[in-house]
PDB file of N, CA and C in Angstrom:
ATOM      1  N   MET V 306       0.849  -1.206  -0.025  1.00 70.00           N
ATOM      2  CA  MET V 306      -0.002   0.152   0.032  1.00 70.00           C
ATOM      3  C   MET V 306       0.723   1.323   0.068  1.00 70.00           C
ATOM      4  N   PHE V 307       0.430   2.168  -0.646  1.00 80.00           N
ATOM      5  CA  PHE V 307       1.233   3.430  -0.942  1.00 80.00           C
ATOM      6  C   PHE V 307       1.163   4.490   0.292  1.00 80.00           C
ATOM      7  N   LYS V 308       2.013   5.082   0.807  1.00 83.00           N
ATOM      8  CA  LYS V 308       2.076   6.086   1.806  1.00 83.00           C
ATOM      9  C   LYS V 308       1.415   7.360   1.099  1.00 83.00           C
ATOM     10  N   LYS V 309       0.707   8.153   1.971  1.00 88.00           N
ATOM     11  CA  LYS V 309       0.217   9.230   1.562  1.00 88.00           C
ATOM     12  C   LYS V 309       1.246  10.330   1.594  1.00 88.00           C
ATOM     13  N   LEU V 310       1.232  10.905   0.400  1.00 92.00           N
ATOM     14  CA  LEU V 310       2.417  12.053   0.086  1.00 92.00           C
ATOM     15  C   LEU V 310       1.816  13.506   0.678  1.00 92.00           C
ATOM     16  N   ASN V 311       2.845  14.004   1.267  1.00 95.00           N
ATOM     17  CA  ASN V 311       2.589  15.403   2.103  1.00 95.00           C
ATOM     18  C   ASN V 311       2.028  16.329   1.152  1.00 95.00           C
ATOM     19  N   PRO V 312       0.790  16.756   1.059  1.00 95.00           N
ATOM     20  CA  PRO V 312       0.418  17.685   0.105  1.00 95.00           C
ATOM     21  C   PRO V 312       1.046  19.084   0.068  1.00 95.00           C
ATOM     22  N   LEU V 313       1.446  19.469   1.279  1.00 96.00           N
ATOM     23  CA  LEU V 313       2.372  20.585   1.370  1.00 96.00           C
ATOM     24  C   LEU V 313       3.670  20.730   0.767  1.00 96.00           C
ATOM     25  N   LEU V 314       4.179  19.512   0.541  1.00 96.00           N
ATOM     26  CA  LEU V 314       5.618  19.462  -0.021  1.00 96.00           C
ATOM     27  C   LEU V 314       5.038  18.824  -1.485  1.00 96.00           C
ATOM     28  N   HIS V 315       4.199  18.300  -1.688  1.00 94.00           N
ATOM     29  CA  HIS V 315       3.960  17.805  -3.262  1.00 94.00           C
ATOM     30  C   HIS V 315       3.584  18.869  -4.395  1.00 94.00           C
ATOM     31  N   ALA V 316       3.546  20.085  -3.693  1.00 96.00           N
ATOM     32  CA  ALA V 316       3.298  21.123  -4.581  1.00 96.00           C
ATOM     33  C   ALA V 316       4.922  21.480  -5.271  1.00 96.00           C
ATOM     34  N   GLN V 317       4.761  21.698  -6.585  1.00 96.00           N
ATOM     35  CA  GLN V 317       6.240  21.629  -7.172  1.00 96.00           C
ATOM     36  C   GLN V 317       7.018  22.932  -6.572  1.00 96.00           C
ATOM     37  N   LEU V 318       6.521  24.234  -6.514  1.00 98.00           N
ATOM     38  CA  LEU V 318       7.439  25.313  -6.115  1.00 98.00           C
ATOM     39  C   LEU V 318       7.723  24.997  -4.505  1.00 98.00           C
ATOM     40  N   ARG V 319       6.957  24.634  -3.780  1.00 98.00           N
ATOM     41  CA  ARG V 319       7.374  24.225  -2.362  1.00 98.00           C
ATOM     42  C   ARG V 319       8.285  23.030  -2.140  1.00 98.00           C
ATOM     43  N   LEU V 320       8.093  22.042  -2.863  1.00 97.00           N
ATOM     44  CA  LEU V 320       9.285  21.129  -3.177  1.00 97.00           C
ATOM     45  C   LEU V 320      10.464  21.745  -3.577  1.00 97.00           C
ATOM     46  N   LYS V 321      10.446  22.535  -4.546  1.00 97.00           N
ATOM     47  CA  LYS V 321      11.819  23.120  -4.895  1.00 97.00           C
ATOM     48  C   LYS V 321      12.414  23.881  -3.904  1.00 97.00           C
ATOM     49  N   ILE V 322      11.577  24.624  -2.934  1.00 98.00           N
ATOM     50  CA  ILE V 322      12.252  25.511  -1.955  1.00 98.00           C
ATOM     51  C   ILE V 322      12.640  24.625  -1.041  1.00 98.00           C
ATOM     52  N   ILE V 323      12.159  23.681  -0.621  1.00 98.00           N
ATOM     53  CA  ILE V 323      12.301  22.745   0.589  1.00 98.00           C
ATOM     54  C   ILE V 323      13.759  22.139   0.117  1.00 98.00           C
ATOM     55  N   SER V 324      13.788  21.528  -1.058  1.00 97.00           N
ATOM     56  CA  SER V 324      14.942  20.626  -1.474  1.00 97.00           C
ATOM     57  C   SER V 324      16.314  21.677  -1.605  1.00 97.00           C
ATOM     58  N   LEU V 325      15.889  22.827  -2.064  1.00 97.00           N
ATOM     59  CA  LEU V 325      17.382  23.896  -2.067  1.00 97.00           C
ATOM     60  C   LEU V 325      17.493  24.078  -0.790  1.00 97.00           C
ATOM     61  N   LEU V 326      16.681  24.283   0.408  1.00 98.00           N
ATOM     62  CA  LEU V 326      16.950  24.565   1.806  1.00 98.00           C
ATOM     63  C   LEU V 326      17.609  23.326   2.395  1.00 98.00           C
ATOM     64  N   VAL V 327      17.130  22.170   1.946  1.00 97.00           N
ATOM     65  CA  VAL V 327      17.910  20.968   2.562  1.00 97.00           C
ATOM     66  C   VAL V 327      19.260  21.012   2.022  1.00 97.00           C
ATOM     67  N   LYS V 328      19.502  21.294   0.885  1.00 96.00           N
ATOM     68  CA  LYS V 328      20.895  21.204   0.309  1.00 96.00           C
ATOM     69  C   LYS V 328      21.725  22.419   1.005  1.00 96.00           C
ATOM     70  N   GLU V 329      21.223  23.352   0.940  1.00 94.00           N
ATOM     71  CA  GLU V 329      22.016  24.817   1.504  1.00 94.00           C
ATOM     72  C   GLU V 329      21.759  25.059   2.862  1.00 94.00           C
ATOM     73  N   GLY V 330      20.634  24.587   3.618  1.00 91.00           N
ATOM     74  CA  GLY V 330      20.517  24.898   5.036  1.00 91.00           C
ATOM     75  C   GLY V 330      19.862  26.317   4.957  1.00 91.00           C
ATOM     76  N   GLN V 331      20.194  27.082   4.359  1.00 94.00           N
ATOM     77  CA  GLN V 331      19.524  28.559   4.445  1.00 94.00           C
ATOM     78  C   GLN V 331      19.747  29.267   2.980  1.00 94.00           C
ATOM     79  N   SER V 332      19.017  30.178   2.577  1.00 97.00           N
ATOM     80  CA  SER V 332      19.340  31.016   1.451  1.00 97.00           C
ATOM     81  C   SER V 332      18.385  32.410   1.654  1.00 97.00           C
ATOM     82  N   ASP V 333      18.552  33.150   0.600  1.00 96.00           N
ATOM     83  CA  ASP V 333      17.515  34.341   0.803  1.00 96.00           C
ATOM     84  C   ASP V 333      16.532  34.417  -0.346  1.00 96.00           C
ATOM     85  N   PHE V 334      15.672  35.458  -0.353  1.00 96.00           N
ATOM     86  CA  PHE V 334      14.623  35.353  -1.187  1.00 96.00           C
ATOM     87  C   PHE V 334      15.035  35.527  -2.559  1.00 96.00           C
ATOM     88  N   VAL V 335      15.974  36.379  -2.839  1.00 96.00           N
ATOM     89  CA  VAL V 335      16.433  36.593  -4.258  1.00 96.00           C
ATOM     90  C   VAL V 335      17.196  35.407  -4.761  1.00 96.00           C
ATOM     91  N   GLU V 336      17.744  34.788  -4.115  1.00 97.00           N
ATOM     92  CA  GLU V 336      18.456  33.455  -4.598  1.00 97.00           C
ATOM     93  C   GLU V 336      17.313  32.404  -5.031  1.00 97.00           C
ATOM     94  N   LEU V 337      16.438  32.159  -3.923  1.00 97.00           N
ATOM     95  CA  LEU V 337      15.374  31.416  -4.190  1.00 97.00           C
ATOM     96  C   LEU V 337      14.632  31.701  -5.277  1.00 97.00           C
ATOM     97  N   LYS V 338      14.262  33.042  -5.510  1.00 97.00           N
ATOM     98  CA  LYS V 338      13.669  33.538  -6.756  1.00 97.00           C
ATOM     99  C   LYS V 338      14.232  33.006  -7.965  1.00 97.00           C
ATOM    100  N   GLU V 339      15.527  33.259  -8.019  1.00 97.00           N
ATOM    101  CA  GLU V 339      16.328  32.904  -9.162  1.00 97.00           C
ATOM    102  C   GLU V 339      16.505  31.590  -9.393  1.00 97.00           C
ATOM    103  N   LYS V 340      16.532  30.742  -8.461  1.00 97.00           N
ATOM    104  CA  LYS V 340      16.783  29.215  -8.589  1.00 97.00           C
ATOM    105  C   LYS V 340      15.480  28.571  -9.130  1.00 97.00           C
ATOM    106  N   THR V 341      14.381  29.067  -8.537  1.00 97.00           N
ATOM    107  CA  THR V 341      13.037  28.479  -8.701  1.00 97.00           C
ATOM    108  C   THR V 341      12.339  29.137  -9.710  1.00 97.00           C
ATOM    109  N   LYS V 342      12.832  30.206 -10.283  1.00 97.00           N
ATOM    110  CA  LYS V 342      12.067  30.905 -11.593  1.00 97.00           C
ATOM    111  C   LYS V 342      10.724  31.328 -11.227  1.00 97.00           C
ATOM    112  N   ALA V 343      10.671  31.529  -9.865  1.00 97.00           N
ATOM    113  CA  ALA V 343       9.325  31.726  -9.461  1.00 97.00           C
ATOM    114  C   ALA V 343       9.052  33.377  -9.688  1.00 97.00           C
ATOM    115  N   THR V 344       7.655  33.872  -9.411  1.00 97.00           N
ATOM    116  CA  THR V 344       7.515  35.237  -9.488  1.00 97.00           C
ATOM    117  C   THR V 344       7.645  35.748  -7.833  1.00 97.00           C
ATOM    118  N   SER V 345       7.836  36.753  -7.627  1.00 96.00           N
ATOM    119  CA  SER V 345       8.172  37.324  -6.344  1.00 96.00           C
ATOM    120  C   SER V 345       6.848  37.021  -5.342  1.00 96.00           C
ATOM    121  N   GLY V 346       5.759  37.331  -5.952  1.00 97.00           N
ATOM    122  CA  GLY V 346       4.322  37.109  -5.269  1.00 97.00           C
ATOM    123  C   GLY V 346       4.160  35.454  -5.098  1.00 97.00           C
ATOM    124  N   ASN V 347       4.326  34.697  -6.015  1.00 97.00           N
ATOM    125  CA  ASN V 347       4.130  33.398  -5.851  1.00 97.00           C
ATOM    126  C   ASN V 347       5.070  32.705  -4.789  1.00 97.00           C
ATOM    127  N   LEU V 348       6.308  33.386  -4.730  1.00 98.00           N
ATOM    128  CA  LEU V 348       7.308  32.781  -3.842  1.00 98.00           C
ATOM    129  C   LEU V 348       6.834  33.129  -2.514  1.00 98.00           C
ATOM    130  N   SER V 349       6.422  34.375  -2.331  1.00 97.00           N
ATOM    131  CA  SER V 349       6.085  35.021  -0.964  1.00 97.00           C
ATOM    132  C   SER V 349       5.123  34.173  -0.453  1.00 97.00           C
ATOM    133  N   ILE V 350       4.073  33.873  -1.197  1.00 98.00           N
ATOM    134  CA  ILE V 350       2.881  33.087  -0.895  1.00 98.00           C
ATOM    135  C   ILE V 350       3.316  31.507  -0.266  1.00 98.00           C
ATOM    136  N   GLN V 351       3.891  30.884  -1.332  1.00 98.00           N
ATOM    137  CA  GLN V 351       4.556  29.691  -0.833  1.00 98.00           C
ATOM    138  C   GLN V 351       5.614  29.599   0.432  1.00 98.00           C
ATOM    139  N   LEU V 352       6.394  30.476   0.653  1.00 98.00           N
ATOM    140  CA  LEU V 352       7.216  30.757   1.778  1.00 98.00           C
ATOM    141  C   LEU V 352       6.177  30.831   3.104  1.00 98.00           C
ATOM    142  N   LYS V 353       5.197  31.697   2.899  1.00 98.00           N
ATOM    143  CA  LYS V 353       4.249  31.886   4.051  1.00 98.00           C
ATOM    144  C   LYS V 353       3.660  30.589   4.519  1.00 98.00           C
ATOM    145  N   LYS V 354       3.107  29.633   3.419  1.00 98.00           N
ATOM    146  CA  LYS V 354       2.601  28.474   3.679  1.00 98.00           C
ATOM    147  C   LYS V 354       3.632  27.393   4.334  1.00 98.00           C
ATOM    148  N   LEU V 355       4.781  27.615   4.058  1.00 98.00           N
ATOM    149  CA  LEU V 355       5.817  26.701   4.633  1.00 98.00           C
ATOM    150  C   LEU V 355       6.280  27.347   5.985  1.00 98.00           C
ATOM    151  N   GLU V 356       6.269  28.548   6.081  1.00 98.00           N
ATOM    152  CA  GLU V 356       6.325  29.191   7.603  1.00 98.00           C
ATOM    153  C   GLU V 356       5.099  28.730   8.392  1.00 98.00           C
ATOM    154  N   GLU V 357       4.183  28.708   8.116  1.00 98.00           N
ATOM    155  CA  GLU V 357       2.928  28.478   9.019  1.00 98.00           C
ATOM    156  C   GLU V 357       2.892  26.992   9.328  1.00 98.00           C
ATOM    157  N   ALA V 358       3.583  26.210   8.510  1.00 98.00           N
ATOM    158  CA  ALA V 358       3.692  24.713   8.891  1.00 98.00           C
ATOM    159  C   ALA V 358       4.899  24.575   9.717  1.00 98.00           C
ATOM    160  N   ASP V 359       5.754  25.546  10.135  1.00 98.00           N
ATOM    161  CA  ASP V 359       6.877  25.491  10.742  1.00 98.00           C
ATOM    162  C   ASP V 359       8.039  24.843  10.181  1.00 98.00           C
ATOM    163  N   TYR V 360       8.055  24.748   8.638  1.00 98.00           N
ATOM    164  CA  TYR V 360       8.923  24.153   7.664  1.00 98.00           C
ATOM    165  C   TYR V 360      10.239  25.030   7.392  1.00 98.00           C
ATOM    166  N   VAL V 361       9.885  26.241   7.518  1.00 98.00           N
ATOM    167  CA  VAL V 361      10.994  27.171   7.518  1.00 98.00           C
ATOM    168  C   VAL V 361      10.871  28.392   8.390  1.00 98.00           C
ATOM    169  N   ARG V 362      11.887  28.946   8.688  1.00 98.00           N
ATOM    170  CA  ARG V 362      12.070  30.319   9.530  1.00 98.00           C
ATOM    171  C   ARG V 362      12.304  31.705   8.348  1.00 98.00           C
ATOM    172  N   ILE V 363      11.559  32.507   8.513  1.00 97.00           N
ATOM    173  CA  ILE V 363      11.914  33.558   7.770  1.00 97.00           C
ATOM    174  C   ILE V 363      12.313  34.868   8.639  1.00 97.00           C
ATOM    175  N   GLU V 364      13.444  35.391   8.144  1.00 96.00           N
ATOM    176  CA  GLU V 364      13.853  36.453   8.856  1.00 96.00           C
ATOM    177  C   GLU V 364      14.121  37.617   8.039  1.00 96.00           C
ATOM    178  N   LYS V 365      13.512  38.791   8.376  1.00 94.00           N
ATOM    179  CA  LYS V 365      13.423  39.928   7.333  1.00 94.00           C
ATOM    180  C   LYS V 365      14.515  41.097   8.273  1.00 94.00           C
ATOM    181  N   GLY V 366      15.115  41.697   7.389  1.00 93.00           N
ATOM    182  CA  GLY V 366      16.082  42.597   7.810  1.00 93.00           C
ATOM    183  C   GLY V 366      16.616  43.635   6.740  1.00 93.00           C
ATOM    184  N   TYR V 367      17.728  44.182   6.887  1.00 93.00           N
ATOM    185  CA  TYR V 367      18.428  44.937   6.149  1.00 93.00           C
ATOM    186  C   TYR V 367      19.965  44.354   5.900  1.00 93.00           C
ATOM    187  N   LYS V 368      20.399  44.538   4.461  1.00 88.00           N
ATOM    188  CA  LYS V 368      21.755  44.109   4.116  1.00 88.00           C
ATOM    189  C   LYS V 368      22.222  45.069   3.257  1.00 88.00           C
ATOM    190  N   ASP V 369      23.395  45.892   3.682  1.00 90.00           N
ATOM    191  CA  ASP V 369      23.703  47.038   2.914  1.00 90.00           C
ATOM    192  C   ASP V 369      22.600  48.201   2.607  1.00 90.00           C
ATOM    193  N   ASN V 370      21.881  48.174   3.563  1.00 89.00           N
ATOM    194  CA  ASN V 370      20.818  49.358   3.454  1.00 89.00           C
ATOM    195  C   ASN V 370      19.690  49.017   2.603  1.00 89.00           C
ATOM    196  N   TYR V 371      19.550  47.789   2.120  1.00 89.00           N
ATOM    197  CA  TYR V 371      18.427  47.238   1.378  1.00 89.00           C
ATOM    198  C   TYR V 371      17.768  46.018   2.051  1.00 89.00           C
ATOM    199  N   PRO V 372      16.497  45.995   1.990  1.00 91.00           N
ATOM    200  CA  PRO V 372      15.675  44.966   2.599  1.00 91.00           C
ATOM    201  C   PRO V 372      16.115  43.591   2.357  1.00 91.00           C
ATOM    202  N   HIS V 373      16.296  42.665   3.202  1.00 93.00           N
ATOM    203  CA  HIS V 373      16.690  41.288   2.966  1.00 93.00           C
ATOM    204  C   HIS V 373      16.022  40.407   3.818  1.00 93.00           C
ATOM    205  N   THR V 374      15.683  39.287   3.033  1.00 96.00           N
ATOM    206  CA  THR V 374      14.763  38.135   3.548  1.00 96.00           C
ATOM    207  C   THR V 374      15.707  36.982   3.591  1.00 96.00           C
ATOM    208  N   SER V 375      15.891  36.277   4.763  1.00 97.00           N
ATOM    209  CA  SER V 375      16.546  35.255   4.722  1.00 97.00           C
ATOM    210  C   SER V 375      15.852  34.073   5.187  1.00 97.00           C
ATOM    211  N   VAL V 376      15.801  32.924   4.568  1.00 98.00           N
ATOM    212  CA  VAL V 376      15.000  31.854   4.866  1.00 98.00           C
ATOM    213  C   VAL V 376      15.852  30.726   5.081  1.00 98.00           C
ATOM    214  N   ARG V 377      15.523  29.920   6.350  1.00 98.00           N
ATOM    215  CA  ARG V 377      16.151  28.742   6.626  1.00 98.00           C
ATOM    216  C   ARG V 377      15.207  27.615   6.965  1.00 98.00           C
ATOM    217  N   ILE V 378      15.685  26.361   6.891  1.00 98.00           N
ATOM    218  CA  ILE V 378      14.866  25.144   6.958  1.00 98.00           C
ATOM    219  C   ILE V 378      14.958  24.862   8.494  1.00 98.00           C
ATOM    220  N   THR V 379      13.829  24.430   9.147  1.00 97.00           N
ATOM    221  CA  THR V 379      13.613  23.989  10.576  1.00 97.00           C
ATOM    222  C   THR V 379      13.833  22.524  10.494  1.00 97.00           C
ATOM    223  N   SER V 380      13.994  21.818  11.874  1.00 97.00           N
ATOM    224  CA  SER V 380      14.064  20.552  11.893  1.00 97.00           C
ATOM    225  C   SER V 380      12.719  19.846  11.458  1.00 97.00           C
ATOM    226  N   THR V 381      11.659  20.616  11.615  1.00 98.00           N
ATOM    227  CA  THR V 381      10.412  19.972  11.425  1.00 98.00           C
ATOM    228  C   THR V 381      10.249  19.947   9.704  1.00 98.00           C
ATOM    229  N   GLY V 382      10.694  20.843   9.187  1.00 97.00           N
ATOM    230  CA  GLY V 382      10.899  20.967   7.601  1.00 97.00           C
ATOM    231  C   GLY V 382      11.826  19.797   7.259  1.00 97.00           C
ATOM    232  N   LEU V 383      12.930  19.693   7.873  1.00 97.00           N
ATOM    233  CA  LEU V 383      13.786  18.691   7.443  1.00 97.00           C
ATOM    234  C   LEU V 383      13.150  17.203   7.577  1.00 97.00           C
ATOM    235  N   GLN V 384      12.507  17.214   8.803  1.00 97.00           N
ATOM    236  CA  GLN V 384      11.879  15.743   8.880  1.00 97.00           C
ATOM    237  C   GLN V 384      10.675  15.533   7.974  1.00 97.00           C
ATOM    238  N   ALA V 385       9.824  16.460   7.583  1.00 97.00           N
ATOM    239  CA  ALA V 385       8.924  16.198   6.711  1.00 97.00           C
ATOM    240  C   ALA V 385       9.391  15.941   5.272  1.00 97.00           C
ATOM    241  N   PHE V 386      10.438  16.663   4.956  1.00 97.00           N
ATOM    242  CA  PHE V 386      11.176  16.288   3.721  1.00 97.00           C
ATOM    243  C   PHE V 386      11.683  14.960   3.663  1.00 97.00           C
ATOM    244  N   GLU V 387      12.111  14.417   4.811  1.00 96.00           N
ATOM    245  CA  GLU V 387      12.768  12.892   4.669  1.00 96.00           C
ATOM    246  C   GLU V 387      11.579  12.048   4.755  1.00 96.00           C
ATOM    247  N   GLU V 388      10.448  12.473   5.400  1.00 95.00           N
ATOM    248  CA  GLU V 388       9.218  11.441   5.222  1.00 95.00           C
ATOM    249  C   GLU V 388       8.787  11.517   3.873  1.00 95.00           C
ATOM    250  N   TYR V 389       8.769  12.722   3.245  1.00 96.00           N
ATOM    251  CA  TYR V 389       8.155  12.837   1.850  1.00 96.00           C
ATOM    252  C   TYR V 389       9.054  11.904   0.999  1.00 96.00           C
ATOM    253  N   VAL V 390      10.329  11.946   1.130  1.00 95.00           N
ATOM    254  CA  VAL V 390      11.163  11.134   0.236  1.00 95.00           C
ATOM    255  C   VAL V 390      10.986   9.615   0.328  1.00 95.00           C
ATOM    256  N   GLU V 391      10.843   9.454   1.809  1.00 93.00           N
ATOM    257  CA  GLU V 391      10.415   7.795   2.003  1.00 93.00           C
ATOM    258  C   GLU V 391       9.206   7.436   1.410  1.00 93.00           C
ATOM    259  N   ALA V 392       8.159   8.285   1.494  1.00 93.00           N
ATOM    260  CA  ALA V 392       7.013   7.841   0.862  1.00 93.00           C
ATOM    261  C   ALA V 392       6.988   7.746  -0.644  1.00 93.00           C
ATOM    262  N   LEU V 393       7.808   8.552  -1.206  1.00 92.00           N
ATOM    263  CA  LEU V 393       7.964   8.583  -2.710  1.00 92.00           C
ATOM    264  C   LEU V 393       8.690   7.221  -3.022  1.00 92.00           C
ATOM    265  N   LYS V 394       9.566   6.699  -2.106  1.00 90.00           N
ATOM    266  CA  LYS V 394      10.176   5.356  -2.323  1.00 90.00           C
ATOM    267  C   LYS V 394       9.138   4.213  -2.622  1.00 90.00           C
ATOM    268  N   ASP V 395       8.023   4.385  -2.100  1.00 87.00           N
ATOM    269  CA  ASP V 395       7.043   3.449  -2.102  1.00 87.00           C
ATOM    270  C   ASP V 395       6.408   3.235  -3.253  1.00 87.00           C
ATOM    271  N   TYR V 396       6.392   4.393  -3.994  1.00 86.00           N
ATOM    272  CA  TYR V 396       5.788   4.476  -5.299  1.00 86.00           C
ATOM    273  C   TYR V 396       6.740   3.784  -6.293  1.00 86.00           C
ATOM    274  N   LEU V 397       7.960   3.819  -6.034  1.00 86.00           N
ATOM    275  CA  LEU V 397       9.045   3.370  -7.014  1.00 86.00           C
ATOM    276  C   LEU V 397       9.383   1.687  -6.678  1.00 86.00           C
ATOM    277  N   GLU V 398       8.900   1.212  -5.717  1.00 79.00           N
ATOM    278  CA  GLU V 398       9.090  -0.228  -5.564  1.00 79.00           C
ATOM    279  C   GLU V 398       7.960  -0.961  -6.293  1.00 79.00           C
TER     280      GLU V 398
END
């Protein structure tokens, strides 16, 4: 029997974001936007959903007098990603 896939991570853009953060640990908004090819608005919405689920932490501030948004994965987000990958493996067997 197949395990249920996490619907929050099953969305393409959110999966891209979490995958990048698993690899890098943290990133900033501009880098995530460039790597995912998402629009600013869509990226903001998806980051908010991930933050509400406690999968990421978002810190807003300034860097060189410009607004700067930093995003890092949480232990909850990392665990959810690992569970998602394990669930996918069921589909491949």
